[in-house]
Each structure stands twice: as C-alpha cells, then as structure tokens.
Tab-separated table of C-alpha atoms in Angstrom:
chain	number	residue	atom	x	y	z
A	1	MET	CA	-13.254	6.208	-19.802
A	2	ALA	CA	-16.556	5.967	-17.984
A	3	GLN	CA	-19.084	8.760	-18.221
A	4	THR	CA	-19.180	10.686	-14.931
A	5	ILE	CA	-22.181	12.347	-13.349
A	6	ASP	CA	-21.904	14.419	-10.176
A	7	ALA	CA	-24.759	14.874	-7.711
A	8	ASP	CA	-25.343	15.748	-4.083
A	9	VAL	CA	-27.431	12.599	-3.645
A	10	CYS	CA	-27.539	9.424	-5.735
A	11	ILE	CA	-30.688	7.321	-5.348
A	12	VAL	CA	-30.723	3.782	-6.738
A	13	GLY	CA	-34.321	2.892	-7.519
A	14	ALA	CA	-37.350	4.864	-8.682
A	15	GLY	CA	-40.070	3.313	-6.542
A	16	ILE	CA	-41.957	4.850	-3.639
A	17	ALA	CA	-39.003	4.963	-1.204
A	18	GLY	CA	-36.585	6.493	-3.704
A	19	LEU	CA	-39.014	9.033	-5.125
A	20	PHE	CA	-40.386	10.102	-1.730
A	21	ALA	CA	-36.823	10.634	-0.502
A	22	ALA	CA	-36.139	12.770	-3.576
A	23	CYS	CA	-39.251	14.846	-2.913
A	24	SER	CA	-38.231	15.252	0.745
A	25	LEU	CA	-34.723	16.591	0.079
A	26	PRO	CA	-34.241	20.372	0.354
A	27	PRO	CA	-34.796	22.508	-2.749
A	28	GLY	CA	-31.604	22.999	-4.670
A	29	THR	CA	-30.251	19.522	-3.930
A	30	SER	CA	-28.885	17.904	-7.077
A	31	ILE	CA	-30.289	14.379	-7.264
A	32	ALA	CA	-29.408	11.544	-9.644
A	33	VAL	CA	-31.879	8.644	-9.712
A	34	VAL	CA	-30.541	5.439	-11.216
A	35	ASP	CA	-33.450	3.539	-12.751
A	36	LYS	CA	-32.648	0.178	-14.297
A	37	GLY	CA	-35.889	-0.326	-16.156
A	38	VAL	CA	-38.881	1.200	-17.825
A	39	GLU	CA	-40.769	3.647	-15.590
A	40	GLY	CA	-43.251	1.746	-13.426
A	41	GLU	CA	-41.519	-1.632	-13.816
A	42	GLY	CA	-40.776	-2.153	-10.130
A	43	SER	CA	-42.966	-3.508	-7.360
A	44	SER	CA	-44.251	-0.195	-5.994
A	45	PRO	CA	-47.010	0.233	-8.618
A	46	LEU	CA	-48.295	-3.261	-7.801
A	47	ALA	CA	-49.069	-2.486	-4.137
A	48	GLN	CA	-52.814	-2.939	-3.772
A	49	GLY	CA	-54.022	-2.873	-0.185
A	50	GLY	CA	-52.823	0.426	1.233
A	51	LEU	CA	-50.642	2.358	3.653
A	52	ALA	CA	-51.174	1.596	7.342
A	53	ALA	CA	-51.647	4.753	9.414
A	54	ALA	CA	-53.639	5.473	12.564
A	55	VAL	CA	-55.748	8.293	11.107
A	56	ASP	CA	-59.163	7.148	12.364
A	57	PRO	CA	-60.442	8.537	15.704
A	58	GLY	CA	-60.986	4.949	16.847
A	59	ASP	CA	-57.380	4.049	16.152
A	60	SER	CA	-54.098	5.202	17.697
A	61	TRP	CA	-50.391	4.895	17.075
A	62	GLU	CA	-50.214	2.768	20.221
A	63	LEU	CA	-52.707	0.251	18.809
A	64	HIS	CA	-50.868	0.284	15.477
A	65	LEU	CA	-47.655	-0.463	17.381
A	66	LYS	CA	-49.322	-3.278	19.322
A	67	ASP	CA	-50.493	-4.916	16.080
A	68	THR	CA	-47.038	-4.505	14.517
A	69	ILE	CA	-45.308	-6.149	17.475
A	70	SER	CA	-47.850	-8.972	17.571
A	71	ALA	CA	-47.361	-9.767	13.885
A	72	GLY	CA	-43.569	-9.574	14.166
A	73	ALA	CA	-43.219	-12.759	16.248
A	74	GLY	CA	-40.663	-11.553	18.778
A	75	LEU	CA	-38.240	-9.743	16.460
A	76	VAL	CA	-39.686	-6.235	16.024
A	77	ASP	CA	-37.389	-3.329	16.912
A	78	GLU	CA	-39.891	-1.398	19.018
A	79	ARG	CA	-38.016	1.903	18.596
A	80	ALA	CA	-38.210	1.713	14.818
A	81	ALA	CA	-41.810	0.481	14.873
A	82	GLU	CA	-42.881	3.317	17.156
A	83	ILE	CA	-41.347	5.831	14.758
A	84	VAL	CA	-43.369	4.405	11.864
A	85	CYS	CA	-46.594	4.247	13.860
A	86	ARG	CA	-46.197	7.816	15.147
A	87	GLU	CA	-45.098	9.348	11.841
A	88	ALA	CA	-47.267	7.462	9.338
A	89	PRO	CA	-50.252	9.858	9.647
A	90	GLY	CA	-47.972	12.798	8.837
A	91	ALA	CA	-46.597	10.928	5.837
A	92	VAL	CA	-50.155	10.367	4.603
A	93	GLU	CA	-50.787	14.103	4.852
A	94	ALA	CA	-47.591	14.784	2.908
A	95	LEU	CA	-48.730	12.431	0.151
A	96	ILE	CA	-52.147	14.085	0.040
A	97	ASP	CA	-50.467	17.499	-0.200
A	98	LEU	CA	-48.488	16.198	-3.187
A	99	GLY	CA	-51.735	15.151	-4.867
A	100	CYS	CA	-52.550	11.553	-3.863
A	101	ASP	CA	-56.264	10.988	-4.341
A	102	PHE	CA	-57.038	8.403	-1.682
A	103	ASP	CA	-60.547	6.975	-1.318
A	104	ARG	CA	-62.879	8.857	1.010
A	105	LEU	CA	-66.234	8.362	2.706
A	106	PRO	CA	-69.230	10.619	1.935
A	107	ASP	CA	-68.304	12.828	4.916
A	108	GLY	CA	-64.862	13.463	3.413
A	109	SER	CA	-62.880	11.319	5.833
A	110	LEU	CA	-60.445	8.748	4.494
A	111	HIS	CA	-61.874	5.327	3.683
A	112	LEU	CA	-59.812	2.699	5.488
A	113	ALA	CA	-59.412	-0.950	4.485
A	114	ARG	CA	-58.668	-3.689	6.979
A	115	GLU	CA	-55.853	-6.094	6.180
A	116	GLY	CA	-54.103	-9.032	7.813
A	117	GLY	CA	-53.053	-8.531	11.419
A	118	GLN	CA	-54.834	-5.187	11.793
A	119	SER	CA	-57.200	-5.055	14.761
A	120	VAL	CA	-59.113	-2.170	13.140
A	121	PRO	CA	-59.351	-0.855	9.554
A	122	ARG	CA	-56.154	1.137	9.071
A	123	SER	CA	-55.018	1.077	5.438
A	124	VAL	CA	-55.331	4.336	3.514
A	125	HIS	CA	-55.857	3.343	-0.106
A	126	ARG	CA	-56.898	4.212	-3.637
A	127	ALA	CA	-59.303	1.364	-4.532
A	128	ASP	CA	-56.959	-1.631	-4.933
A	129	ALA	CA	-54.269	0.285	-6.813
A	130	THR	CA	-52.677	2.304	-4.012
A	131	GLY	CA	-49.081	1.834	-5.112
A	132	ALA	CA	-49.856	2.958	-8.641
A	133	GLU	CA	-51.501	6.137	-7.338
A	134	ILE	CA	-48.589	6.996	-5.048
A	135	VAL	CA	-46.002	6.304	-7.764
A	136	ARG	CA	-47.947	8.451	-10.239
A	137	VAL	CA	-47.965	11.407	-7.861
A	138	LEU	CA	-44.352	11.026	-6.729
A	139	ARG	CA	-43.073	10.645	-10.274
A	140	ASP	CA	-44.796	13.874	-11.285
A	141	ALA	CA	-43.519	15.678	-8.183
A	142	ALA	CA	-39.934	14.470	-8.623
A	143	ARG	CA	-39.647	14.829	-12.391
A	144	SER	CA	-38.319	18.402	-12.361
A	145	ARG	CA	-36.050	17.750	-9.377
A	146	VAL	CA	-34.074	14.710	-10.453
A	147	ASN	CA	-31.682	13.656	-13.179
A	148	ARG	CA	-32.897	10.205	-14.231
A	149	VAL	CA	-30.008	7.939	-15.201
A	150	ALA	CA	-31.032	4.861	-17.171
A	151	GLY	CA	-28.726	2.112	-16.055
A	152	TYR	CA	-28.096	-0.887	-13.840
A	153	ALA	CA	-26.168	-0.095	-10.631
A	154	PHE	CA	-23.728	-2.957	-10.212
A	155	ARG	CA	-21.112	-1.674	-7.752
A	156	LEU	CA	-20.770	0.913	-5.011
A	157	ALA	CA	-18.148	3.578	-5.632
A	158	THR	CA	-16.022	3.686	-2.470
A	159	HIS	CA	-12.967	5.556	-1.270
A	160	ASP	CA	-11.260	5.555	2.147
A	161	GLY	CA	-13.965	3.327	3.610
A	162	GLU	CA	-16.843	5.549	2.512
A	163	CYS	CA	-19.501	5.320	-0.170
A	164	ARG	CA	-19.017	7.968	-2.858
A	165	GLY	CA	-21.742	6.933	-5.290
A	166	VAL	CA	-22.288	3.987	-7.616
A	167	TRP	CA	-21.099	2.450	-10.857
A	168	ALA	CA	-23.857	1.672	-13.352
A	169	ALA	CA	-24.054	-0.109	-16.694
A	170	GLY	CA	-25.877	2.201	-19.083
A	171	PRO	CA	-27.088	1.694	-22.653
A	172	GLU	CA	-23.842	3.120	-24.039
A	173	GLY	CA	-21.319	1.966	-21.473
A	174	VAL	CA	-20.276	2.331	-17.856
A	175	ILE	CA	-21.413	5.375	-15.853
A	176	LEU	CA	-19.905	6.638	-12.597
A	177	ILE	CA	-22.337	8.622	-10.457
A	178	ARG	CA	-20.311	10.477	-7.825
A	179	ALA	CA	-22.327	11.713	-4.866
A	180	ASP	CA	-22.012	12.947	-1.305
A	181	HIS	CA	-24.655	10.459	-0.204
A	182	THR	CA	-26.132	7.352	-1.768
A	183	LEU	CA	-29.545	5.860	-1.001
A	184	LEU	CA	-30.197	2.274	-2.037
A	185	ALA	CA	-33.927	1.892	-2.689
A	186	ALA	CA	-33.626	-0.963	-5.151
A	187	GLY	CA	-36.625	-3.051	-4.079
A	188	GLY	CA	-36.952	-6.666	-3.011
A	189	ALA	CA	-36.092	-10.139	-4.239
A	190	GLY	CA	-39.403	-11.795	-5.080
A	191	ALA	CA	-38.390	-12.526	-8.670
A	192	LEU	CA	-35.838	-15.011	-7.338
A	193	PHE	CA	-38.767	-17.381	-6.682
A	194	ALA	CA	-40.800	-19.448	-9.130
A	195	SER	CA	-44.098	-18.152	-7.735
A	196	THR	CA	-44.110	-14.428	-7.011
A	197	THR	CA	-46.266	-11.308	-7.083
A	198	ASN	CA	-43.195	-9.178	-7.915
A	199	ASN	CA	-42.131	-7.907	-11.294
A	200	PRO	CA	-39.073	-9.531	-12.940
A	201	ALA	CA	-36.952	-6.536	-11.884
A	202	SER	CA	-37.110	-7.541	-8.181
A	203	THR	CA	-33.946	-9.626	-8.127
A	204	GLY	CA	-32.247	-8.598	-4.873
A	205	ASP	CA	-30.005	-5.961	-6.457
A	206	GLY	CA	-29.789	-3.836	-3.307
A	207	ILE	CA	-28.547	-6.563	-0.995
A	208	ALA	CA	-26.164	-7.830	-3.677
A	209	LEU	CA	-24.681	-4.342	-4.088
A	210	ALA	CA	-24.235	-3.997	-0.344
A	211	GLU	CA	-22.753	-7.466	0.160
A	212	ARG	CA	-19.833	-6.796	-2.189
A	213	ASP	CA	-18.527	-4.052	0.125
A	214	GLY	CA	-19.227	-5.790	3.411
A	215	VAL	CA	-22.263	-3.703	4.370
A	216	ARG	CA	-24.192	-5.289	7.224
A	217	LEU	CA	-27.251	-7.309	6.199
A	218	THR	CA	-29.809	-8.813	8.547
A	219	ASP	CA	-32.977	-10.950	8.763
A	220	LEU	CA	-32.604	-12.339	5.248
A	221	GLU	CA	-34.380	-15.575	6.168
A	222	PHE	CA	-37.670	-13.715	6.452
A	223	VAL	CA	-39.320	-13.657	3.025
A	224	GLN	CA	-43.052	-13.069	3.239
A	225	PHE	CA	-45.227	-15.164	0.958
A	226	HIS	CA	-48.583	-13.564	0.235
A	227	PRO	CA	-51.239	-16.242	0.752
A	228	THR	CA	-53.592	-15.210	-2.045
A	229	ALA	CA	-52.012	-14.858	-5.454
A	230	LEU	CA	-54.118	-15.981	-8.390
A	231	ALA	CA	-53.118	-19.593	-9.073
A	232	VAL	CA	-52.278	-19.294	-12.759
A	233	ASP	CA	-49.183	-20.345	-14.655
A	234	GLU	CA	-47.689	-16.865	-14.888
A	235	SER	CA	-44.859	-14.883	-13.355
A	236	PRO	CA	-45.593	-12.601	-11.714
A	237	ARG	CA	-48.910	-13.925	-10.482
A	238	PRO	CA	-51.709	-11.388	-10.020
A	239	LEU	CA	-52.202	-10.459	-6.376
A	240	LEU	CA	-55.622	-10.773	-4.739
A	241	THR	CA	-55.411	-8.131	-2.036
A	242	GLU	CA	-55.983	-9.028	1.587
A	243	ALA	CA	-58.602	-6.293	1.727
A	244	LEU	CA	-60.912	-8.728	-0.089
A	245	ARG	CA	-60.929	-10.863	3.045
A	246	GLY	CA	-61.384	-7.731	5.099
A	247	ALA	CA	-64.521	-7.080	3.019
A	248	GLY	CA	-65.909	-10.565	3.644
A	249	ALA	CA	-64.206	-13.020	1.266
A	250	VAL	CA	-63.323	-16.416	2.750
A	251	LEU	CA	-60.898	-19.204	1.899
A	252	VAL	CA	-62.302	-22.637	1.082
A	253	ASP	CA	-60.912	-26.007	0.041
A	254	ALA	CA	-61.858	-28.128	-2.980
A	255	LYS	CA	-65.013	-29.281	-1.155
A	256	GLY	CA	-66.093	-25.711	-0.491
A	257	GLU	CA	-65.359	-25.928	3.231
A	258	ARG	CA	-63.624	-23.038	4.981
A	259	ILE	CA	-59.995	-23.742	5.743
A	260	MET	CA	-59.746	-20.970	8.357
A	261	ALA	CA	-62.440	-22.201	10.707
A	262	GLY	CA	-63.623	-19.670	13.277
A	263	SER	CA	-64.542	-16.014	13.296
A	264	LEU	CA	-63.539	-13.580	10.563
A	265	ASP	CA	-61.681	-11.381	13.027
A	266	ASP	CA	-59.391	-14.127	14.266
A	267	THR	CA	-58.769	-16.257	11.198
A	268	GLU	CA	-59.269	-14.892	7.675
A	269	LEU	CA	-57.201	-11.850	8.626
A	270	ALA	CA	-54.621	-13.677	10.689
A	271	PRO	CA	-50.996	-12.743	9.977
A	272	ARG	CA	-49.951	-13.790	6.497
A	273	HIS	CA	-47.676	-16.655	7.494
A	274	VAL	CA	-50.566	-18.278	9.378
A	275	VAL	CA	-52.863	-18.083	6.362
A	276	THR	CA	-50.092	-19.228	4.009
A	277	ALA	CA	-49.419	-22.295	6.172
A	278	ALA	CA	-53.135	-23.159	6.204
A	279	ILE	CA	-53.344	-22.936	2.397
A	280	LEU	CA	-50.262	-25.114	1.932
A	281	ALA	CA	-51.752	-27.683	4.303
A	282	ALA	CA	-55.123	-27.633	2.542
A	283	GLY	CA	-53.699	-28.014	-0.948
A	284	GLU	CA	-56.197	-26.878	-3.566
A	285	THR	CA	-57.615	-23.601	-2.214
A	286	TYR	CA	-60.076	-21.004	-3.454
A	287	LEU	CA	-61.089	-17.493	-2.466
A	288	ASP	CA	-64.847	-17.060	-2.244
A	289	ALA	CA	-65.638	-13.355	-2.693
A	290	ARG	CA	-69.208	-13.820	-3.950
A	291	ALA	CA	-70.773	-12.468	-0.761
A	292	ILE	CA	-69.150	-9.072	-1.362
A	293	GLY	CA	-71.362	-8.515	-4.388
A	294	GLU	CA	-70.506	-7.488	-7.922
A	295	LYS	CA	-71.186	-3.771	-7.432
A	296	ARG	CA	-68.849	-3.440	-4.466
A	297	LEU	CA	-66.208	-5.653	-6.079
A	298	ILE	CA	-66.100	-3.439	-9.157
A	299	GLN	CA	-66.106	-0.241	-7.089
A	300	GLU	CA	-63.500	-1.166	-4.470
A	301	PHE	CA	-61.433	-3.865	-6.208
A	302	PRO	CA	-61.293	-2.977	-9.920
A	303	THR	CA	-57.725	-4.267	-10.332
A	304	VAL	CA	-58.617	-7.669	-8.908
A	305	VAL	CA	-61.812	-7.930	-10.962
A	306	SER	CA	-59.972	-6.997	-14.157
A	307	SER	CA	-57.090	-9.414	-13.456
A	308	CYS	CA	-59.447	-12.300	-12.765
A	309	ARG	CA	-61.865	-11.704	-15.626
A	310	SER	CA	-59.085	-11.309	-18.177
A	311	ARG	CA	-57.973	-14.830	-17.200
A	312	GLY	CA	-61.395	-16.417	-17.306
A	313	PHE	CA	-62.460	-16.087	-13.671
A	314	ASP	CA	-65.272	-13.955	-12.274
A	315	PRO	CA	-64.970	-13.232	-8.523
A	316	ALA	CA	-68.599	-12.086	-8.426
A	317	THR	CA	-69.902	-15.520	-9.425
A	318	GLN	CA	-67.050	-18.038	-9.088
A	319	LEU	CA	-64.545	-19.410	-6.616
A	320	ILE	CA	-61.087	-18.088	-7.500
A	321	PRO	CA	-58.057	-20.442	-7.242
A	322	VAL	CA	-55.291	-19.035	-5.045
A	323	ALA	CA	-51.820	-20.066	-3.926
A	324	PRO	CA	-49.019	-18.446	-1.888
A	325	ALA	CA	-46.391	-16.449	-3.773
A	326	ALA	CA	-43.175	-14.676	-2.756
A	327	HIS	CA	-44.235	-11.132	-1.970
A	328	TYR	CA	-41.941	-9.138	0.326
A	329	LEU	CA	-38.347	-9.276	1.565
A	330	ILE	CA	-38.493	-8.416	5.266
A	331	GLY	CA	-34.744	-8.453	5.821
A	332	GLY	CA	-32.112	-6.536	3.914
A	333	ILE	CA	-29.529	-3.813	4.478
A	334	GLU	CA	-29.368	-3.064	8.190
A	335	THR	CA	-30.050	0.596	8.978
A	336	ASP	CA	-30.307	2.867	11.960
A	337	LEU	CA	-33.351	4.985	12.745
A	338	ASP	CA	-32.452	7.476	9.995
A	339	GLY	CA	-31.785	4.930	7.261
A	340	ARG	CA	-27.977	4.891	7.598
A	341	ALA	CA	-26.223	1.675	6.590
A	342	SER	CA	-22.961	0.467	8.144
A	343	LEU	CA	-20.859	2.021	5.343
A	344	PRO	CA	-20.467	5.794	5.841
A	345	GLY	CA	-22.231	7.770	3.145
A	346	LEU	CA	-24.634	4.909	2.357
A	347	PHE	CA	-28.341	4.830	3.228
A	348	ALA	CA	-31.060	2.291	2.448
A	349	GLY	CA	-34.823	2.548	2.214
A	350	GLY	CA	-37.874	0.607	1.129
A	351	GLU	CA	-37.886	-3.135	0.657
A	352	CYS	CA	-34.115	-3.582	0.372
A	353	ALA	CA	-33.656	-2.057	3.843
A	354	ALA	CA	-34.009	-3.799	7.196
A	355	THR	CA	-35.097	-1.185	9.713
A	356	GLY	CA	-36.373	-3.694	12.264
A	357	VAL	CA	-39.992	-2.545	11.902
A	358	HIS	CA	-41.354	-5.821	10.547
A	359	GLY	CA	-39.675	-8.416	12.731
A	360	ALA	CA	-40.335	-11.943	11.472
A	361	ASN	CA	-43.616	-11.168	9.710
A	362	ARG	CA	-44.683	-7.828	8.248
A	363	LEU	CA	-48.025	-6.406	9.347
A	364	ALA	CA	-50.134	-5.715	6.264
A	365	GLY	CA	-49.927	-2.076	5.169
A	366	ASN	CA	-46.644	-1.435	6.962
A	367	SER	CA	-44.428	-1.752	3.876
A	368	LEU	CA	-45.672	1.521	2.403
A	369	SER	CA	-45.689	3.162	5.834
A	370	GLU	CA	-42.090	2.177	6.506
A	371	SER	CA	-41.029	3.236	3.006
A	372	VAL	CA	-42.334	6.784	3.227
A	373	VAL	CA	-41.482	7.387	6.890
A	374	PHE	CA	-37.890	6.186	6.637
A	375	ALA	CA	-37.366	7.754	3.202
A	376	ARG	CA	-38.223	11.124	4.699
A	377	ARG	CA	-35.983	10.506	7.712
A	378	ALA	CA	-33.103	9.475	5.433
A	379	ALA	CA	-33.580	12.612	3.344
A	380	GLY	CA	-33.392	14.720	6.485
A	381	ALA	CA	-30.241	12.966	7.675
A	382	MET	CA	-28.534	13.355	4.291
A	383	ALA	CA	-29.398	17.046	4.237
A	384	ASP	CA	-28.009	17.530	7.748
A	385	GLU	CA	-24.731	15.775	6.902
A	386	ARG	CA	-24.236	17.341	3.505
A	387	ALA	CA	-21.640	19.883	4.548
A	388	ALA	CA	-19.569	17.219	6.286
A	389	ARG	CA	-19.111	15.068	3.168
A	390	ARG	CA	-16.920	15.439	0.110
A	391	ARG	CA	-16.995	13.816	-3.273
A	392	GLY	CA	-14.003	11.879	-4.526
A	393	ASP	CA	-12.814	9.456	-7.133
A	394	PRO	CA	-13.473	5.814	-6.258
A	395	GLU	CA	-10.775	3.217	-5.845
A	396	TRP	CA	-12.105	0.803	-8.490
A	397	GLU	CA	-11.935	1.420	-12.216
A	398	PRO	CA	-13.964	-0.512	-14.799
A	399	PRO	CA	-12.159	-2.550	-17.455
A	400	ARG	CA	-11.788	-0.924	-20.856
A	401	GLU	CA	-13.833	-3.595	-22.596
A	402	ALA	CA	-17.366	-4.343	-21.447
A	403	SER	CA	-18.494	-6.946	-23.965
A	404	ASP	CA	-20.436	-9.904	-22.643
A	405	GLU	CA	-18.958	-13.378	-22.758
A	406	ALA	CA	-20.908	-15.857	-24.817
A	407	ARG	CA	-22.884	-18.292	-22.671
A	408	SER	CA	-24.494	-21.466	-23.845
A	409	HIS	CA	-27.769	-20.631	-22.091
A	410	ASP	CA	-29.457	-18.197	-19.757
A	411	ILE	CA	-28.923	-19.483	-16.217
A	412	ARG	CA	-31.519	-17.270	-14.539
A	413	PRO	CA	-34.255	-19.962	-14.573
A	414	GLU	CA	-31.829	-22.311	-12.826
A	415	ILE	CA	-31.082	-19.672	-10.179
A	416	ILE	CA	-34.817	-19.243	-9.557
A	417	GLU	CA	-35.258	-23.004	-9.276
A	418	ALA	CA	-32.446	-23.238	-6.719
A	419	VAL	CA	-33.636	-20.339	-4.572
A	420	THR	CA	-37.196	-21.704	-4.573
A	421	LEU	CA	-35.857	-25.087	-3.460
A	422	GLY	CA	-33.759	-23.680	-0.622
A	423	ALA	CA	-35.745	-20.680	0.598
A	424	GLY	CA	-39.351	-21.394	-0.395
A	425	PRO	CA	-42.300	-21.101	2.001
A	426	ILE	CA	-41.294	-24.360	3.746
A	427	ARG	CA	-37.559	-24.995	4.139
A	428	ASP	CA	-35.266	-27.664	5.556
A	429	ALA	CA	-31.529	-28.180	5.837
A	430	LEU	CA	-31.332	-30.785	3.076
A	431	SER	CA	-33.030	-28.612	0.450
A	432	ALA	CA	-31.067	-25.524	1.497
A	433	ARG	CA	-27.720	-27.296	1.183
A	434	GLU	CA	-28.662	-28.707	-2.209
A	435	ALA	CA	-29.718	-25.227	-3.334
A	436	LEU	CA	-26.408	-23.712	-2.234
A	437	ALA	CA	-24.488	-26.390	-4.115
A	438	ARG	CA	-26.467	-25.605	-7.264
A	439	ILE	CA	-25.836	-21.881	-6.900
A	440	GLU	CA	-22.090	-22.410	-6.485
A	441	LYS	CA	-21.986	-24.461	-9.693
A	442	LEU	CA	-23.904	-21.746	-11.522
A	443	ARG	CA	-21.342	-19.156	-10.416
A	444	GLU	CA	-18.784	-20.975	-12.549
A	445	VAL	CA	-20.686	-20.172	-15.753
A	446	ALA	CA	-21.870	-16.654	-14.872
A	447	GLY	CA	-20.413	-13.862	-16.963
A	448	GLU	CA	-17.819	-11.473	-15.536
A	449	SER	CA	-18.362	-8.539	-17.869
A	450	VAL	CA	-19.420	-5.068	-16.779
A	451	ASN	CA	-22.833	-4.837	-18.380
A	452	ARG	CA	-26.447	-5.201	-17.336
A	453	SER	CA	-26.859	-8.834	-18.361
A	454	SER	CA	-23.822	-10.272	-16.595
A	455	ALA	CA	-24.072	-7.927	-13.610
A	456	GLY	CA	-27.740	-8.775	-13.167
A	457	THR	CA	-27.060	-12.496	-13.244
A	458	ARG	CA	-24.259	-12.150	-10.693
A	459	ALA	CA	-26.559	-10.126	-8.430
A	460	MET	CA	-29.180	-12.874	-8.594
A	461	LEU	CA	-26.572	-15.458	-7.627
A	462	THR	CA	-25.321	-13.337	-4.729
A	463	ALA	CA	-28.764	-12.449	-3.405
A	464	GLY	CA	-30.073	-15.980	-3.872
A	465	ALA	CA	-27.170	-17.478	-1.953
A	466	LEU	CA	-27.695	-14.967	0.859
A	467	LEU	CA	-31.366	-15.873	1.208
A	468	VAL	CA	-30.697	-19.608	1.204
A	469	ARG	CA	-27.816	-19.347	3.700
A	470	ALA	CA	-30.044	-17.359	6.024
A	471	ALA	CA	-32.837	-19.926	5.691
A	472	LEU	CA	-30.337	-22.632	6.631
A	473	ALA	CA	-28.874	-20.726	9.569
A	474	ARG	CA	-32.029	-20.105	11.641
A	475	GLU	CA	-32.905	-23.491	13.111
A	476	GLU	CA	-36.451	-22.782	14.228
A	477	THR	CA	-39.816	-21.809	12.787
A	478	ARG	CA	-40.650	-18.154	13.379
A	479	GLY	CA	-43.026	-15.897	11.490
A	480	VAL	CA	-42.651	-16.342	7.749
A	481	HIS	CA	-39.574	-18.558	8.226
A	482	VAL	CA	-40.945	-22.119	8.360
A	483	ARG	CA	-38.501	-25.018	8.852
A	484	SER	CA	-40.060	-28.484	8.516
A	485	ASP	CA	-37.053	-29.945	10.373
A	486	PHE	CA	-37.367	-27.365	13.195
A	487	PRO	CA	-41.151	-26.849	13.420
A	488	GLU	CA	-41.202	-25.065	16.790
A	489	THR	CA	-40.266	-21.511	17.754
A	490	ASP	CA	-37.212	-21.398	20.008
A	491	PRO	CA	-37.752	-18.906	22.879
A	492	ALA	CA	-33.975	-18.566	23.190
A	493	LEU	CA	-33.996	-16.835	19.795
A	494	ASP	CA	-36.507	-14.151	20.766
A	495	GLY	CA	-34.918	-10.835	19.839
A	496	VAL	CA	-31.978	-12.556	18.092
A	497	HIS	CA	-31.150	-11.225	14.618
A	498	TYR	CA	-28.731	-12.984	12.277
A	499	THR	CA	-26.436	-10.518	10.518
A	500	TYR	CA	-24.123	-10.988	7.539
C-alpha cells in the first residue's frame, strides 16, 4: 500500500512560484510541497538579473506592457501581460514585506537594472543573485506553513475527470498526496539540452505530468536560449547576466570587433533571440566588460565575477568567451488568468506554465514577475474554490513492486543529444524528424518501474518529444523559434498558438 498524505493544496515544486503560492494561501490551509531534490537545486536560485516591475516614477505599467508586447513577436496575450505589468509592483512590495533585501540607491529608492528588451531600467534585483535572495526569503516564510514531501511526482491522481493530487516516488516507496487543489510549479526543461544555464533537475517534469492526462499544452516550440553563458565545457554553464550589457559590456568577435554594431540602446540589449542569432552567426564571441571597472563589477556582479575567476577568467581585465545556452521554457501548461489548467482541480505556475505573457520571446525580467503575480492569483483562486471541491481516491493504483529494471546504460545523455538536435537554437525539419526517431527508439529501453529513476527518464522522453514535435510543427521563424528551412516570419501565424 502507498503512503497517503492529505492536504488542502498540493504544490509540486519548491521554487519561487510554488513557495510564493504557499505564502499567499490563507492561514490555516494545509499545504504539501513535493520537492524532488535537495533544497535550492532548481532554477529559481540561479536567476540573476531581476524582477521586472514599473516601480520607477519614469516608468509605467503601460510602458512595461509595450516592451512585453514588442519582445513577444506577435504572440503575447495582452490580457495576461497587462495583469503582470499592473500587479508586478504590488508583488515586489509583498516580497519586501516578507524580507527580501533588494538593492537600493543612497536615497532609499530601489536600484533598477536594465535588461534585454527593456526601454528603461526596470529590474528590481539583489546584486546578480536575485533568485537566490527571493528563494531564501520564501523558504523561511513557508517553512512553518508547509509539509515538505521529498519525492518525485510522476503521475497526477485523478478521479471523475478531476485532479485530486499526485503520485510521487519517495525514498521509501510510493506516496499518494490527496488534495483539493494541485499546483504544478515544477520548473522548465533546460536540462534537456547539451548547453544550458539550468540545473540538472530542469527536465520538463511539469509538462510530462500534464501530458499523460491530456492537459492542454501550448507554445512548446518557444525555448529561449540566453545569449551569454560562459563558454566552458560544463553543464550547467554559468550565466553572465544581461545586466552586464546594461551596465556597458559589449559583445565582440575573435578580432575584437563588435558584433552588434550600432547604439547600445538598440543592439546590445535587443531581445535575446536577436542577440543569440548574432552570436551564432559570428562564431567565436566574447563579452567585453572591462569598461565597467573592477570596483563596480565586484559590487554589482559578484556572482559573475566569482564564476569567471574560479574558471580562470577575469572580467575586469579579459574578454570572456560566451555562447548561447538553453535558458527558459516559454511554453508549457496552458492556463487561464488565474493559473487554472484544462483539468479541473489542476493549476500551473512558473516556468512550466504558459500564461501567454511571454509570446514568442520573453522580455528579460518577466519570468520572475509572471511567477509571483500568477502564483498569487492561483492561490486566491484555489482559496475561493476550496469549499466546492472534495478529496477522493484516485482511479489508478501503483503496482505492488517498484524495483527498477536493469538497463545496460543510462540513456539520459542520448535523450539530451536528440533534443538538442531537434529543438536547438536553429532547427529544421530534417533534424527534428531524426530527433523524434531517436527518441522513439529510446522509449523501447526506458524502464517502466514506479521509482524516481525510471519515472524521471520517461518524463525526459515525453517532454523532449513534445518540444521537438512543436519545433517541427511551426513552419516559420518567430521569436526564439528559428527554422533554417523557414527563415521568414509568416504574418498569417500572428496570434496563432499551437496546442497539444
């Protein structure tokens, strides 16, 4: 028999979206948080640049919205984007009230960084470790409110067409978490790519969970590649925040010539897919941050300085080699304006959700904004619906034995190779079809047991196939989705979202 845990709300994922939702639920709500790894292992603590919010007198939610729509390349849901742009300043205040120590100017006002696609400095930050600061505060705030369940959520618990919680593989066997509402906040899928800024835990678990039960998914072809990861043979690759370019760093080729010719305002901080394409075209590329000065680099970008120097590079005196890396999954589980997914009782938030805010290319700083704004809205919706829901036993039961089948080798590297081939920063039909064929062959040797290893591998196969199929389906180049065999944007596909 599986261990059973009952809760009002089950949250899958302990990053910023999941923890902020937990902190936003009414007092007295019983909350189970399913966390598959060591605390801090996800992508949230790695967020460097900041949280986009129109808090400066020279900024406005309308200008924030204009920048978001411009970056989104014709696919932004303006209703969802307006909600984020209007509510982000209030979310910043809520984080400050919880204890977030964001950087400030001598007059006490918030120091704002400028990142890609922002027409004015807009990113509230803590040096270049904003995600780590927010996670620290949210973890402390949520600790006394939640029941942390160590385990890997591998299947939704459903009954009568509704979500009633999740099944998880724990250290000592299968766990059933029964809940009135379930929030998937399981992060992105960057670890499915050979070059990524994401931690190894970011393997598309949320979209794989949803796909099994036919939950609507959308915009999966849009995977944002950050243009400036440190070009070292590591995974994940250290991120060199966009705010460096906002502070004056420039991109140069092997000859030392700028690859983004023109003014700083219009080129170095162009939307990320534009900069990524320029770097791929230039080949060997370096970030020149020497003009910023050592004192300012150490003060404002300590994470970057430490990452570079520990690997033999000094941004104060040297050019730093950079290359694009998978960074953010724009698409995911389709939600409404309160985070509801298509399966009753199920919500989604953070990177595994597709709210429509980002369109075809996420504006820098909007990932954290969307996470906190929609997490709070989802918490409010779950609280409002609580009396209308009832817990129940799910229709599926785990097998009695959960031992793993012996496999001749770990197939995860082969999955990563296939996904990178079919859904990398530049795609085409031939590579996508070859990638899908490889993934289907790998399915034949994947384990079927109910445990973290086999379930995790199956999730990678499912999520990887979804990303590659989406890359194959959209026959145009738009935003972060670049097809070498369809290099132009098709105006007929403006506003058209592919759903699964």
